[in-house]
PDB file of N, CA and C in Angstrom:
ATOM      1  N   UNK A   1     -11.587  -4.058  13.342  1.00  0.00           N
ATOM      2  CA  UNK A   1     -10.267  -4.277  12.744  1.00  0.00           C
ATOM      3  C   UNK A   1     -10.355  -4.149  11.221  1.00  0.00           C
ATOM      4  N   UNK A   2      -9.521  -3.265  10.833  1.00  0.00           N
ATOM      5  CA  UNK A   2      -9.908  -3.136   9.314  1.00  0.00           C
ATOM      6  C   UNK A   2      -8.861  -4.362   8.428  1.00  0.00           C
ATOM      7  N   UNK A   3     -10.018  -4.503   7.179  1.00  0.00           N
ATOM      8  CA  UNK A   3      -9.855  -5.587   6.642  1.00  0.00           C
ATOM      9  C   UNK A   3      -9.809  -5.412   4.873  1.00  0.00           C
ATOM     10  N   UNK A   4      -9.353  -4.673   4.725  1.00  0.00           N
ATOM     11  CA  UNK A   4      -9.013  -4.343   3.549  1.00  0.00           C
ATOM     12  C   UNK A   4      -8.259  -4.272   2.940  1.00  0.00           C
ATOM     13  N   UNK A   5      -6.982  -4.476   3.683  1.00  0.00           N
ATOM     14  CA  UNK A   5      -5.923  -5.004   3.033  1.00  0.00           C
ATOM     15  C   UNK A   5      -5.321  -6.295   3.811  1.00  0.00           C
ATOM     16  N   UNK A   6      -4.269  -7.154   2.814  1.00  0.00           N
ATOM     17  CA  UNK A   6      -3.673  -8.231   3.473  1.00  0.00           C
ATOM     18  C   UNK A   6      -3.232  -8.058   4.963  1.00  0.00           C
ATOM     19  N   UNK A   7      -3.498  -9.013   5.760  1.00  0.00           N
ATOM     20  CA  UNK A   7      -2.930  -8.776   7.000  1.00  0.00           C
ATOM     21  C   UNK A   7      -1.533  -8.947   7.120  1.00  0.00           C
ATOM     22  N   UNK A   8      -0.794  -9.168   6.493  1.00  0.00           N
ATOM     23  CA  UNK A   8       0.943  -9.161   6.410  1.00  0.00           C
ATOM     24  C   UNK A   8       1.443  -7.650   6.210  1.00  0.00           C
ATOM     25  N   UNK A   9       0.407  -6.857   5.652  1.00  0.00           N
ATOM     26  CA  UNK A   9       0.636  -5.753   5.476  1.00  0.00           C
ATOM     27  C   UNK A   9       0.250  -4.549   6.805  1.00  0.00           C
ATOM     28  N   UNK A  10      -0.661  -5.064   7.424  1.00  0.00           N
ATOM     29  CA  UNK A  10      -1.118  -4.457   8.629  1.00  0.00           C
ATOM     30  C   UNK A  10      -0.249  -3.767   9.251  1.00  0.00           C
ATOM     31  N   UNK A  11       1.011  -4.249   9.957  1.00  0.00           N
ATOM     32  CA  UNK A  11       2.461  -3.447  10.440  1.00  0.00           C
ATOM     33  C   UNK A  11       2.513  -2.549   9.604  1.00  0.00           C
ATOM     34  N   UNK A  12       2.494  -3.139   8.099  1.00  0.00           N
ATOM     35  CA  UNK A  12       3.724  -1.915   7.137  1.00  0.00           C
ATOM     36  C   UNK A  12       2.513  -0.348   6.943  1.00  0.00           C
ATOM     37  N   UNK A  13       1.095  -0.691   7.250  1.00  0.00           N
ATOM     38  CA  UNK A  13       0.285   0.217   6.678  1.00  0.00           C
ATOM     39  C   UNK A  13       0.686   1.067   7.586  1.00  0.00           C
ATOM     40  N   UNK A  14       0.927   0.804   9.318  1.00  0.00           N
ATOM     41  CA  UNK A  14       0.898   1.654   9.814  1.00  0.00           C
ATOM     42  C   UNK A  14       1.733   2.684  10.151  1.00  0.00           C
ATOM     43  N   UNK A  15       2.661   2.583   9.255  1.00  0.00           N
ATOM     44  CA  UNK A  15       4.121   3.268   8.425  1.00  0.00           C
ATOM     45  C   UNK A  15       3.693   4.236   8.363  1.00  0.00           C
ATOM     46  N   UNK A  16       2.701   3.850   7.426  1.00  0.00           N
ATOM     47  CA  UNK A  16       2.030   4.772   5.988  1.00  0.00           C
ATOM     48  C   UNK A  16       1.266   6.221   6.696  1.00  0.00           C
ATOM     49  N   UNK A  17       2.111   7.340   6.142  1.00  0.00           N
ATOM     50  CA  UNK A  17       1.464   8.435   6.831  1.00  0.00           C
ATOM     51  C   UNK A  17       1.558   9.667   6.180  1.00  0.00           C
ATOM     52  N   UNK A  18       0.978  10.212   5.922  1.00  0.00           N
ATOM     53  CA  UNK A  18       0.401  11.608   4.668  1.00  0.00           C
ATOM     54  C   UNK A  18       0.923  11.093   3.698  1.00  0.00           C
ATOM     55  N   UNK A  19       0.682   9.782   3.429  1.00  0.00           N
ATOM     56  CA  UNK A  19       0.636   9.424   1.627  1.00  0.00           C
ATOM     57  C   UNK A  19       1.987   8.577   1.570  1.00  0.00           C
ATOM     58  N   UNK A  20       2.829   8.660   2.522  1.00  0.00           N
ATOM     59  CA  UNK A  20       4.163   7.936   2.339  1.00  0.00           C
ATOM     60  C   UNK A  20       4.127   6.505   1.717  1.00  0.00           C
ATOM     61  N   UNK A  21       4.749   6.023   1.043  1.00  0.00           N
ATOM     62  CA  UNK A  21       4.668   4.837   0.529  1.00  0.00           C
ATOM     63  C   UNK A  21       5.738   3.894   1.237  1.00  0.00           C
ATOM     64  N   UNK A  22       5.396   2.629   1.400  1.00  0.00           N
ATOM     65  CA  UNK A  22       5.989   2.064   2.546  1.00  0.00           C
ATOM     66  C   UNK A  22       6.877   0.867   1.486  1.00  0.00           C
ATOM     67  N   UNK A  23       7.889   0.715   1.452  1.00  0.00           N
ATOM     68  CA  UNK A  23       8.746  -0.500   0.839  1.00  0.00           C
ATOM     69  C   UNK A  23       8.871  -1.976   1.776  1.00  0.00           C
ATOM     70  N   UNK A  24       8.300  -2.638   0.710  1.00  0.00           N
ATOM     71  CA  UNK A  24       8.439  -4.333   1.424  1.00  0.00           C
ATOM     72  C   UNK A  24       9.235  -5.111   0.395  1.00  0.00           C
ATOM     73  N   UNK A  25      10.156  -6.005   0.877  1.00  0.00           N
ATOM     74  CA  UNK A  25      10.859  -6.867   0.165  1.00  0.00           C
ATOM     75  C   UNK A  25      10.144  -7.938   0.374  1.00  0.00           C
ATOM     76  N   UNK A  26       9.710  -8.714  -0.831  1.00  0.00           N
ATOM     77  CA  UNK A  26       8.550  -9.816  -1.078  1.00  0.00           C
ATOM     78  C   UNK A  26      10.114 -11.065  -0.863  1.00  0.00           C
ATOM     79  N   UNK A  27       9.150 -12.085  -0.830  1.00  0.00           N
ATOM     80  CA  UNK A  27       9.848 -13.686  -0.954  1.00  0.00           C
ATOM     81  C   UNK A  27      10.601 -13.819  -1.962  1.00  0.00           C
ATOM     82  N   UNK A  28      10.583 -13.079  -3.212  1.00  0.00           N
ATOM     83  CA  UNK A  28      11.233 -12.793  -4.190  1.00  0.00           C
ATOM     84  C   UNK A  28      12.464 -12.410  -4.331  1.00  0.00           C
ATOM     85  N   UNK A  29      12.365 -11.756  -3.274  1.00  0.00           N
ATOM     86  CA  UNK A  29      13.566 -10.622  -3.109  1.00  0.00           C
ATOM     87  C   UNK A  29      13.301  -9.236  -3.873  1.00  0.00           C
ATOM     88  N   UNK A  30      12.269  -9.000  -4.336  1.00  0.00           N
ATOM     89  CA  UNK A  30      12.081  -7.742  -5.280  1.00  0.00           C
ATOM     90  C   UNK A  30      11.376  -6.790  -4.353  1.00  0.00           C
ATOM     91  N   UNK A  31      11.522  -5.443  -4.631  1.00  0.00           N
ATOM     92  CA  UNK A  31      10.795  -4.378  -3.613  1.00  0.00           C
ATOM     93  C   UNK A  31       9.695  -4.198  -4.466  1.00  0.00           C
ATOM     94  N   UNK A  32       8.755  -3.720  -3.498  1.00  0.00           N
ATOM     95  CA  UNK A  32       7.884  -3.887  -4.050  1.00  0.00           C
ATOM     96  C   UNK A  32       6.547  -2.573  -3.000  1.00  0.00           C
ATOM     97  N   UNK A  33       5.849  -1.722  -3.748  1.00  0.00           N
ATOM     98  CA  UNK A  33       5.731  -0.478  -2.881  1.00  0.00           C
ATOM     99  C   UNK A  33       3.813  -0.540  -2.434  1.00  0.00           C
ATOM    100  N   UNK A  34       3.966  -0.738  -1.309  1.00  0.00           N
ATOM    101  CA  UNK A  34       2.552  -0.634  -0.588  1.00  0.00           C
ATOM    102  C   UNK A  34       2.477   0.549  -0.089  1.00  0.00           C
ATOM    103  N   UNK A  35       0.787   0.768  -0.412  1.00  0.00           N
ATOM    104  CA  UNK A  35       0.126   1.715   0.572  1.00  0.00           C
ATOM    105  C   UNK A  35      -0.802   1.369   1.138  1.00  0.00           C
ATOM    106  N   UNK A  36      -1.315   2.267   2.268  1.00  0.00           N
ATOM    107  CA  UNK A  36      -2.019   1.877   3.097  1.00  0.00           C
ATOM    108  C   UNK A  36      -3.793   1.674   2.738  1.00  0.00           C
ATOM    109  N   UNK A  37      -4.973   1.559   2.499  1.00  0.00           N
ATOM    110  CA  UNK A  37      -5.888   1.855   2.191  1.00  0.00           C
ATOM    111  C   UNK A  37      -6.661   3.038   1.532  1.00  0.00           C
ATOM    112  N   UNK A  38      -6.250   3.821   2.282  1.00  0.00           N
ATOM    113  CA  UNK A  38      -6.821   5.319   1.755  1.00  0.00           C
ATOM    114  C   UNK A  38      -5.407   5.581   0.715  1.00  0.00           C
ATOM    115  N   UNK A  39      -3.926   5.742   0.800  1.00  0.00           N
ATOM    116  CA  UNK A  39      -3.297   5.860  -0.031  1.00  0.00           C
ATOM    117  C   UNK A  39      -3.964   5.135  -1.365  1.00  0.00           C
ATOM    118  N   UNK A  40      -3.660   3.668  -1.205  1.00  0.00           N
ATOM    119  CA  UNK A  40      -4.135   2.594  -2.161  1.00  0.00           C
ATOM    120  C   UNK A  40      -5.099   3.174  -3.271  1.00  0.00           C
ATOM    121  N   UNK A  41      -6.065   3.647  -2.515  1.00  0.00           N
ATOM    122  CA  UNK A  41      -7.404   3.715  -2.788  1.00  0.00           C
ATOM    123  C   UNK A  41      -7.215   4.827  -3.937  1.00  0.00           C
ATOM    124  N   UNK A  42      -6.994   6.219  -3.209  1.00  0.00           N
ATOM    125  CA  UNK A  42      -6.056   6.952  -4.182  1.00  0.00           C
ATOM    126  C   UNK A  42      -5.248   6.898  -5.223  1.00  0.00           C
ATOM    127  N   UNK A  43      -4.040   6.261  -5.255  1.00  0.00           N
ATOM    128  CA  UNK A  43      -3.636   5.509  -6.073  1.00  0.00           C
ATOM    129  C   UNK A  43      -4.068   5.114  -7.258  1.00  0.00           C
ATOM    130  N   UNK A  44      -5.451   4.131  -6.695  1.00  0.00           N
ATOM    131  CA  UNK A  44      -5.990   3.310  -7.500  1.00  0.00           C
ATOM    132  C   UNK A  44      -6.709   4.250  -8.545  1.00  0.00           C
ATOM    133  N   UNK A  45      -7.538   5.323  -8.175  1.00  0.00           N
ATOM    134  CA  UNK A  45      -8.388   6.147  -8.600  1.00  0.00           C
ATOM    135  C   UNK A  45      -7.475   6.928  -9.536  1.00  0.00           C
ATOM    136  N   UNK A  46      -6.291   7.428  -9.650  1.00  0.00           N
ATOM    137  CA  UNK A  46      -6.136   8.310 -10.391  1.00  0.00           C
ATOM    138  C   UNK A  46      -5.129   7.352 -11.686  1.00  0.00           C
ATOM    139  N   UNK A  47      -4.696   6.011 -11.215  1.00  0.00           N
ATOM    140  CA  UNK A  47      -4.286   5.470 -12.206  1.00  0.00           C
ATOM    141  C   UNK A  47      -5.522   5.033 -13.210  1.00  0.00           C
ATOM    142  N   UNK A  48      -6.859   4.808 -12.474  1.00  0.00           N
ATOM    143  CA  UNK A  48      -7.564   4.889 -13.586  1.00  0.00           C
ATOM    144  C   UNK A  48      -8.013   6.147 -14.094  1.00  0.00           C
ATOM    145  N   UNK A  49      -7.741   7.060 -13.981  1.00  0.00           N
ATOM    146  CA  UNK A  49      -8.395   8.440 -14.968  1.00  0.00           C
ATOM    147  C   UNK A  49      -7.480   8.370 -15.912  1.00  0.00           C
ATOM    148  N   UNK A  50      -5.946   8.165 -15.311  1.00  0.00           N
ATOM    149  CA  UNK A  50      -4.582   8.424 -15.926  1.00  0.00           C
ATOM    150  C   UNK A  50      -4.871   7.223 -17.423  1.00  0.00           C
ATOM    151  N   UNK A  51      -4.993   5.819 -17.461  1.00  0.00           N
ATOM    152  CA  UNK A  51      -5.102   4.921 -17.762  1.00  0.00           C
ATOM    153  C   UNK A  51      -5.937   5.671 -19.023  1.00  0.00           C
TER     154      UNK A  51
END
């Protein structure tokens, strides 16, 4: 069972498909945009080159 991201997110990852970004409305009420692991991960990597 993969464990790399929050498990509240588990449903929404499995949205997540050729990169789609999945929208969750937090307790807040604010949207707020998840991806799935490998998206994430991605993500993560080019905001740091970008950075």
């Amino acid at each position: 069972m993969p464990t790399a991201y929050p498990r509240r997110l588990e449903k929404y990852v499995a949205d997540c498909v050729g990169g789609e970004n999945i929208e969750i409305r937090e307790r807040s009420r604010e949207k707020i945009l998840y991806f799935c692991v490998f998206c994430h991960k991605e993500e993560k990597q080019t905001d740091k080159q970008n950075s």
